[in-house]
mmCIF file of C-alpha atoms and ligand atoms in Angstrom:
data_model
loop_
_atom_site.group_PDB
_atom_site.id
_atom_site.type_symbol
_atom_site.label_atom_id
_atom_site.label_comp_id
_atom_site.label_asym_id
_atom_site.label_seq_id
_atom_site.Cartn_x
_atom_site.Cartn_y
_atom_site.Cartn_z
ATOM 1 C CA MET A 1 33.427 153.917 -9.441
ATOM 2 C CA ASN A 2 36.497 155.737 -8.339
ATOM 3 C CA ILE A 3 38.924 157.471 -10.644
ATOM 4 C CA LEU A 4 42.566 158.266 -9.431
ATOM 5 C CA VAL A 5 44.678 160.708 -11.557
ATOM 6 C CA VAL A 6 48.341 160.475 -10.950
ATOM 7 C CA LYS A 7 49.454 163.956 -11.916
ATOM 8 C CA ALA A 8 53.269 164.034 -12.533
ATOM 9 C CA ASN A 9 54.307 167.541 -13.647
ATOM 10 C CA ASN A 10 54.194 170.664 -11.552
ATOM 11 C CA ARG A 11 54.961 173.045 -14.435
ATOM 12 C CA PRO A 12 51.973 175.377 -15.342
ATOM 13 C CA ALA A 13 49.538 174.103 -17.988
ATOM 14 C CA SER A 14 50.286 177.271 -19.898
ATOM 15 C CA GLU A 15 53.751 175.805 -20.503
ATOM 16 C CA ALA A 16 53.917 172.183 -19.948
ATOM 17 C CA VAL A 17 51.960 169.981 -22.453
ATOM 18 C CA SER A 18 51.370 167.132 -20.043
ATOM 19 C CA SER A 19 49.948 169.600 -17.491
ATOM 20 C CA LYS A 20 47.419 170.724 -20.059
ATOM 21 C CA MET A 21 46.680 167.056 -20.796
ATOM 22 C CA TYR A 22 45.820 166.595 -17.089
ATOM 23 C CA GLU A 23 43.819 169.712 -16.905
ATOM 24 C CA THR A 24 41.753 168.662 -19.985
ATOM 25 C CA PHE A 25 41.049 165.366 -18.660
ATOM 26 C CA ILE A 26 39.886 166.664 -15.364
ATOM 27 C CA ASN A 27 37.801 169.573 -16.946
ATOM 28 C CA ASN A 28 35.908 167.006 -19.148
ATOM 29 C CA LEU A 29 34.821 164.551 -16.419
ATOM 30 C CA GLU A 30 31.394 164.746 -15.286
ATOM 31 C CA GLY A 31 29.532 163.019 -12.693
ATOM 32 C CA VAL A 32 32.356 160.701 -11.441
ATOM 33 C CA ASN A 33 34.274 160.315 -8.119
ATOM 34 C CA VAL A 34 37.867 161.652 -8.965
ATOM 35 C CA GLU A 35 40.945 162.074 -6.727
ATOM 36 C CA THR A 36 44.236 163.642 -7.911
ATOM 37 C CA TYR A 37 47.490 162.329 -6.663
ATOM 38 C CA ASP A 38 49.990 165.084 -7.232
ATOM 39 C CA VAL A 39 53.452 163.548 -7.084
ATOM 40 C CA PHE A 40 55.125 166.828 -6.939
ATOM 41 C CA ALA A 41 53.018 168.043 -4.050
ATOM 42 C CA GLU A 42 53.505 164.838 -1.860
ATOM 43 C CA ASP A 43 56.201 164.440 0.468
ATOM 44 C CA MET A 44 57.976 161.324 -1.013
ATOM 45 C CA PRO A 45 61.304 160.308 0.359
ATOM 46 C CA TYR A 46 63.283 157.971 -2.227
ATOM 47 C CA LEU A 47 62.922 154.127 -1.783
ATOM 48 C CA GLY A 48 66.088 152.863 -0.109
ATOM 49 C CA GLN A 49 67.428 151.638 3.185
ATOM 50 C CA ASP A 50 65.183 153.996 5.102
ATOM 51 C CA LEU A 51 62.181 152.047 4.176
ATOM 52 C CA PHE A 52 63.736 148.704 5.000
ATOM 53 C CA ASN A 53 64.749 150.104 8.305
ATOM 54 C CA ALA A 54 61.398 151.385 9.093
ATOM 55 C CA PHE A 55 59.866 147.863 8.222
ATOM 56 C CA GLY A 56 62.240 146.495 10.721
ATOM 57 C CA LYS A 57 61.457 148.906 13.326
ATOM 58 C CA LEU A 58 57.758 148.355 12.799
ATOM 59 C CA GLU A 59 58.311 144.817 13.907
ATOM 60 C CA SER A 60 60.618 145.532 16.700
ATOM 61 C CA GLY A 61 58.816 148.494 18.068
ATOM 62 C CA GLU A 62 62.011 150.665 17.949
ATOM 63 C CA GLU A 63 61.485 154.399 17.524
ATOM 64 C CA MET A 64 61.788 155.488 13.940
ATOM 65 C CA THR A 65 63.727 158.323 12.523
ATOM 66 C CA ASP A 66 61.770 161.273 11.024
ATOM 67 C CA VAL A 67 62.622 159.953 7.316
ATOM 68 C CA GLU A 68 61.517 156.556 8.334
ATOM 69 C CA GLN A 69 58.236 157.773 9.510
ATOM 70 C CA ARG A 70 57.777 159.881 6.661
ATOM 71 C CA ILE A 71 58.521 157.186 4.042
ATOM 72 C CA LEU A 72 56.401 154.755 5.661
ATOM 73 C CA ALA A 73 53.277 157.198 5.698
ATOM 74 C CA ALA A 74 53.974 158.422 2.183
ATOM 75 C CA LYS A 75 54.066 154.657 0.846
ATOM 76 C CA GLN A 76 50.821 153.889 2.836
ATOM 77 C CA LYS A 77 49.070 156.885 1.329
ATOM 78 C CA ALA A 78 50.058 156.099 -2.149
ATOM 79 C CA MET A 79 48.873 152.363 -1.978
ATOM 80 C CA ASP A 80 45.792 153.425 -0.393
ATOM 81 C CA ALA A 81 44.956 155.835 -3.264
ATOM 82 C CA LEU A 82 45.583 153.088 -5.648
ATOM 83 C CA THR A 83 43.603 150.477 -3.855
ATOM 84 C CA ALA A 84 40.579 152.806 -3.823
ATOM 85 C CA ALA A 85 40.839 153.289 -7.559
ATOM 86 C CA ASP A 86 38.819 151.579 -10.252
ATOM 87 C CA VAL A 87 40.430 153.456 -12.985
ATOM 88 C CA VAL A 88 43.908 154.966 -12.748
ATOM 89 C CA VAL A 89 45.027 157.795 -15.050
ATOM 90 C CA PHE A 90 48.583 158.768 -15.456
ATOM 91 C CA ALA A 91 49.379 162.208 -16.850
ATOM 92 C CA PHE A 92 53.144 162.586 -17.301
ATOM 93 C CA PRO A 93 55.838 164.062 -19.606
ATOM 94 C CA LEU A 94 58.735 162.343 -21.159
ATOM 95 C CA TRP A 95 61.784 163.934 -19.579
ATOM 96 C CA ASN A 96 65.334 162.603 -20.635
ATOM 97 C CA LEU A 97 63.685 159.678 -22.186
ATOM 98 C CA THR A 98 61.912 158.621 -19.040
ATOM 99 C CA ILE A 99 59.388 159.509 -16.340
ATOM 100 C CA PRO A 100 59.963 162.276 -13.734
ATOM 101 C CA ALA A 101 61.656 161.101 -10.619
ATOM 102 C CA LYS A 102 58.420 161.776 -8.430
ATOM 103 C CA LEU A 103 56.377 159.493 -10.582
ATOM 104 C CA GLN A 104 59.224 156.925 -10.217
ATOM 105 C CA THR A 105 58.772 157.185 -6.513
ATOM 106 C CA PHE A 106 55.238 156.638 -6.642
ATOM 107 C CA ILE A 107 55.788 153.506 -8.709
ATOM 108 C CA ASP A 108 58.415 152.441 -6.184
ATOM 109 C CA TYR A 109 55.862 152.623 -3.474
ATOM 110 C CA VAL A 110 53.262 150.590 -5.037
ATOM 111 C CA TYR A 111 55.473 148.076 -6.758
ATOM 112 C CA GLN A 112 55.372 145.450 -3.980
ATOM 113 C CA ALA A 113 55.143 141.654 -3.830
ATOM 114 C CA GLY A 114 51.928 140.796 -2.172
ATOM 115 C CA TYR A 115 50.415 144.037 -3.008
ATOM 116 C CA SER A 116 50.482 144.636 -6.777
ATOM 117 C CA PHE A 117 51.698 141.390 -7.797
ATOM 118 C CA LYS A 118 52.646 138.014 -6.077
ATOM 119 C CA TYR A 119 54.832 134.861 -6.823
ATOM 120 C CA ASP A 120 52.614 131.486 -6.884
ATOM 121 C CA GLU A 121 54.000 128.324 -5.379
ATOM 122 C CA ASN A 122 55.688 127.636 -8.651
ATOM 123 C CA GLY A 123 57.638 130.904 -8.552
ATOM 124 C CA GLN A 124 55.437 132.412 -11.422
ATOM 125 C CA ALA A 125 54.355 136.055 -11.135
ATOM 126 C CA VAL A 126 50.845 136.621 -10.748
ATOM 127 C CA GLN A 127 49.112 140.038 -11.389
ATOM 128 C CA LEU A 128 47.215 141.245 -8.326
ATOM 129 C CA MET A 129 45.289 144.325 -9.995
ATOM 130 C CA THR A 130 43.327 142.677 -12.890
ATOM 131 C CA ASP A 131 40.107 144.338 -11.607
ATOM 132 C CA LYS A 132 41.498 148.014 -12.554
ATOM 133 C CA LYS A 133 41.824 149.861 -15.739
ATOM 134 C CA ALA A 134 44.511 152.427 -16.518
ATOM 135 C CA ILE A 135 44.630 155.306 -18.774
ATOM 136 C CA ILE A 136 47.878 156.801 -20.192
ATOM 137 C CA LEU A 137 48.179 160.433 -21.002
ATOM 138 C CA SER A 138 51.820 161.404 -22.059
ATOM 139 C CA ALA A 139 53.522 164.107 -23.898
ATOM 140 C CA ARG A 140 56.956 164.017 -25.646
ATOM 141 C CA GLY A 141 58.558 166.874 -27.675
ATOM 142 C CA GLY A 142 60.390 164.335 -29.953
ATOM 143 C CA ILE A 143 58.685 161.421 -32.112
ATOM 144 C CA TYR A 144 59.173 158.089 -30.490
ATOM 145 C CA SER A 145 56.627 156.037 -32.391
ATOM 146 C CA THR A 146 58.697 154.853 -35.128
ATOM 147 C CA PRO A 147 60.384 151.369 -35.103
ATOM 148 C CA GLU A 148 63.829 153.217 -35.000
ATOM 149 C CA THR A 149 63.000 155.502 -31.997
ATOM 150 C CA ALA A 150 60.497 153.450 -30.061
ATOM 151 C CA PRO A 151 63.118 151.426 -28.221
ATOM 152 C CA MET A 152 64.521 154.575 -26.690
ATOM 153 C CA GLU A 153 60.939 155.589 -25.179
ATOM 154 C CA MET A 154 60.976 154.651 -21.514
ATOM 155 C CA ALA A 155 58.274 156.711 -20.225
ATOM 156 C CA ALA A 156 54.965 155.425 -21.574
ATOM 157 C CA THR A 157 56.510 152.111 -22.213
ATOM 158 C CA TYR A 158 57.655 151.908 -18.487
ATOM 159 C CA ILE A 159 54.377 152.831 -17.064
ATOM 160 C CA LYS A 160 52.582 150.281 -19.330
ATOM 161 C CA ASN A 161 55.022 147.554 -18.398
ATOM 162 C CA VAL A 162 54.615 148.203 -14.759
ATOM 163 C CA VAL A 163 50.900 148.673 -14.552
ATOM 164 C CA GLY A 164 49.698 146.535 -17.477
ATOM 165 C CA GLY A 165 52.463 143.933 -17.584
ATOM 166 C CA VAL A 166 53.394 143.327 -13.850
ATOM 167 C CA PHE A 167 50.140 144.703 -12.058
ATOM 168 C CA GLY A 168 47.590 143.449 -14.669
ATOM 169 C CA MET A 169 45.689 146.516 -15.198
ATOM 170 C CA GLU A 170 43.739 146.851 -18.439
ATOM 171 C CA ILE A 171 45.181 149.806 -20.453
ATOM 172 C CA LYS A 172 41.966 151.086 -21.362
ATOM 173 C CA ASP A 173 43.131 154.317 -23.325
ATOM 174 C CA GLU A 174 46.353 155.797 -24.380
ATOM 175 C CA VAL A 175 46.702 159.318 -25.520
ATOM 176 C CA ILE A 176 50.280 160.356 -26.653
ATOM 177 C CA ILE A 177 50.981 163.863 -27.934
ATOM 178 C CA GLU A 178 54.452 163.822 -29.508
ATOM 179 C CA GLY A 179 56.640 165.603 -31.998
ATOM 180 C CA HIS A 180 55.667 169.304 -31.004
ATOM 181 C CA ALA A 181 59.071 170.203 -30.076
ATOM 182 C CA ALA A 182 60.610 168.663 -33.177
ATOM 183 C CA ALA A 183 58.228 170.361 -35.475
ATOM 184 C CA PRO A 184 57.306 173.671 -33.877
ATOM 185 C CA ASP A 185 55.505 174.908 -37.075
ATOM 186 C CA GLN A 186 52.966 172.067 -36.584
ATOM 187 C CA ALA A 187 52.880 172.152 -32.755
ATOM 188 C CA GLU A 188 49.626 173.908 -32.164
ATOM 189 C CA LYS A 189 47.841 171.370 -34.559
ATOM 190 C CA ILE A 190 49.587 168.352 -32.890
ATOM 191 C CA ILE A 191 48.698 169.446 -29.286
ATOM 192 C CA ALA A 192 45.103 170.470 -30.239
ATOM 193 C CA GLU A 193 44.383 167.024 -31.925
ATOM 194 C CA GLY A 194 45.883 165.343 -28.819
ATOM 195 C CA LEU A 195 43.658 167.450 -26.350
ATOM 196 C CA GLU A 196 40.488 166.667 -28.445
ATOM 197 C CA LYS A 197 41.284 162.882 -27.972
ATOM 198 C CA ILE A 198 41.658 163.436 -24.214
ATOM 199 C CA GLU A 199 38.179 165.183 -24.157
ATOM 200 C CA ALA A 200 36.782 162.363 -25.754
ATOM 201 C CA VAL A 201 38.337 159.667 -23.488
ATOM 202 C CA ALA A 202 37.111 161.821 -20.483
ATOM 203 C CA LYS A 203 33.717 162.073 -21.781
ATOM 204 C CA SER A 204 33.489 158.308 -22.618
ATOM 205 C CA LEU A 205 34.423 157.547 -19.045
ATOM 206 C CA SER A 206 31.752 160.079 -17.666
ATOM 207 C CA ALA A 207 29.263 158.459 -20.001
ATOM 208 C CA VAL A 208 29.888 154.918 -18.830
ATOM 209 C CA LEU A 209 29.742 155.932 -15.171
ATOM 210 C CA VAL A 210 26.942 158.170 -15.049
HETATM 211 C C1 FMN B 1 63.691 168.440 -18.327
HETATM 212 C C2 FMN B 1 63.074 168.127 -19.607
HETATM 213 C C3 FMN B 1 63.551 166.992 -20.414
HETATM 214 C C4 FMN B 1 63.123 166.622 -21.627
HETATM 215 N N1 FMN B 1 63.680 165.582 -22.453
HETATM 216 C C5 FMN B 1 63.191 165.353 -23.542
HETATM 217 C C6 FMN B 1 63.630 164.020 -24.227
HETATM 218 O O1 FMN B 1 64.552 163.410 -23.689
HETATM 219 N N2 FMN B 1 63.157 163.946 -25.470
HETATM 220 C C7 FMN B 1 62.029 164.611 -26.060
HETATM 221 O O2 FMN B 1 61.712 164.297 -27.128
HETATM 222 N N3 FMN B 1 61.782 165.823 -25.327
HETATM 223 C C8 FMN B 1 62.308 166.138 -24.234
HETATM 224 N N4 FMN B 1 61.680 167.021 -23.461
HETATM 225 C C9 FMN B 1 60.486 167.758 -24.071
HETATM 226 C C10 FMN B 1 59.191 167.167 -23.389
HETATM 227 O O3 FMN B 1 59.063 165.905 -23.845
HETATM 228 C C11 FMN B 1 58.009 167.979 -23.954
HETATM 229 O O4 FMN B 1 58.179 169.471 -23.365
HETATM 230 C C12 FMN B 1 56.810 167.445 -23.704
HETATM 231 O O5 FMN B 1 55.650 168.273 -23.889
HETATM 232 C C13 FMN B 1 56.588 166.973 -22.326
HETATM 233 O O6 FMN B 1 56.959 167.788 -21.432
HETATM 234 P P1 FMN B 1 55.939 168.880 -20.631
HETATM 235 O O7 FMN B 1 54.691 168.114 -20.296
HETATM 236 O O8 FMN B 1 56.772 169.317 -19.503
HETATM 237 O O9 FMN B 1 55.746 169.958 -21.822
HETATM 238 C C14 FMN B 1 62.135 167.593 -22.329
HETATM 239 C C15 FMN B 1 61.625 168.502 -21.528
HETATM 240 C C16 FMN B 1 62.048 168.827 -20.263
HETATM 241 C C17 FMN B 1 61.425 170.033 -19.675
#
């Protein structure tokens, strides 16, 4: 049983709540095979024409430019990491209502027809990752869980739509820490409660897998 943790914040855990969530999860895992894919540490050129040029040159055998080689290698590395995982944990902040750009690039690398989903003969989308489970760990300073604010939340909602809705992973657990920036007097309590939940999620996973 392999766990892949996609870490999407390079701010220190002493400052960034989602980094603390990542750290808490990792520190409470026991007896499991865990890999971290740190999107800020990886060389990840943005998805664009370079990738399509690289695909063309793979076919033709023409020599690739530096960026074409890098994007092809980076995309393959992300896909290999995801392929090997039984459980995929995403630890990320909400920044400017959405996910960090580096996490978007990870998704861009693995969101591929024939790999994470496909179209059947009737043109219907088919999920290709139904054997995997996903865990969502996300922090957001404001409150986005009310009916009025939820439509603005495009970080956890986006990741769940992609990995759950399109790829077909079962969303096994979701821990959201929210509102600590909006209510600084309650921040300590809000964060501590969220971290406790993460501890329990990590321990339950360890218990299942040991
Ligand atoms: C660049 C940046 C953008 C942010 N944008 C938002 C936002 O749109 N809405 C919000 O409620 N909080 C926003 N925040 C606050 C974060 O959601 C909050 O700090 C949360 O803990 C997740 O980020 P962190 O893990 O880096 O701490 C932002 C923080 C940063 C650093």
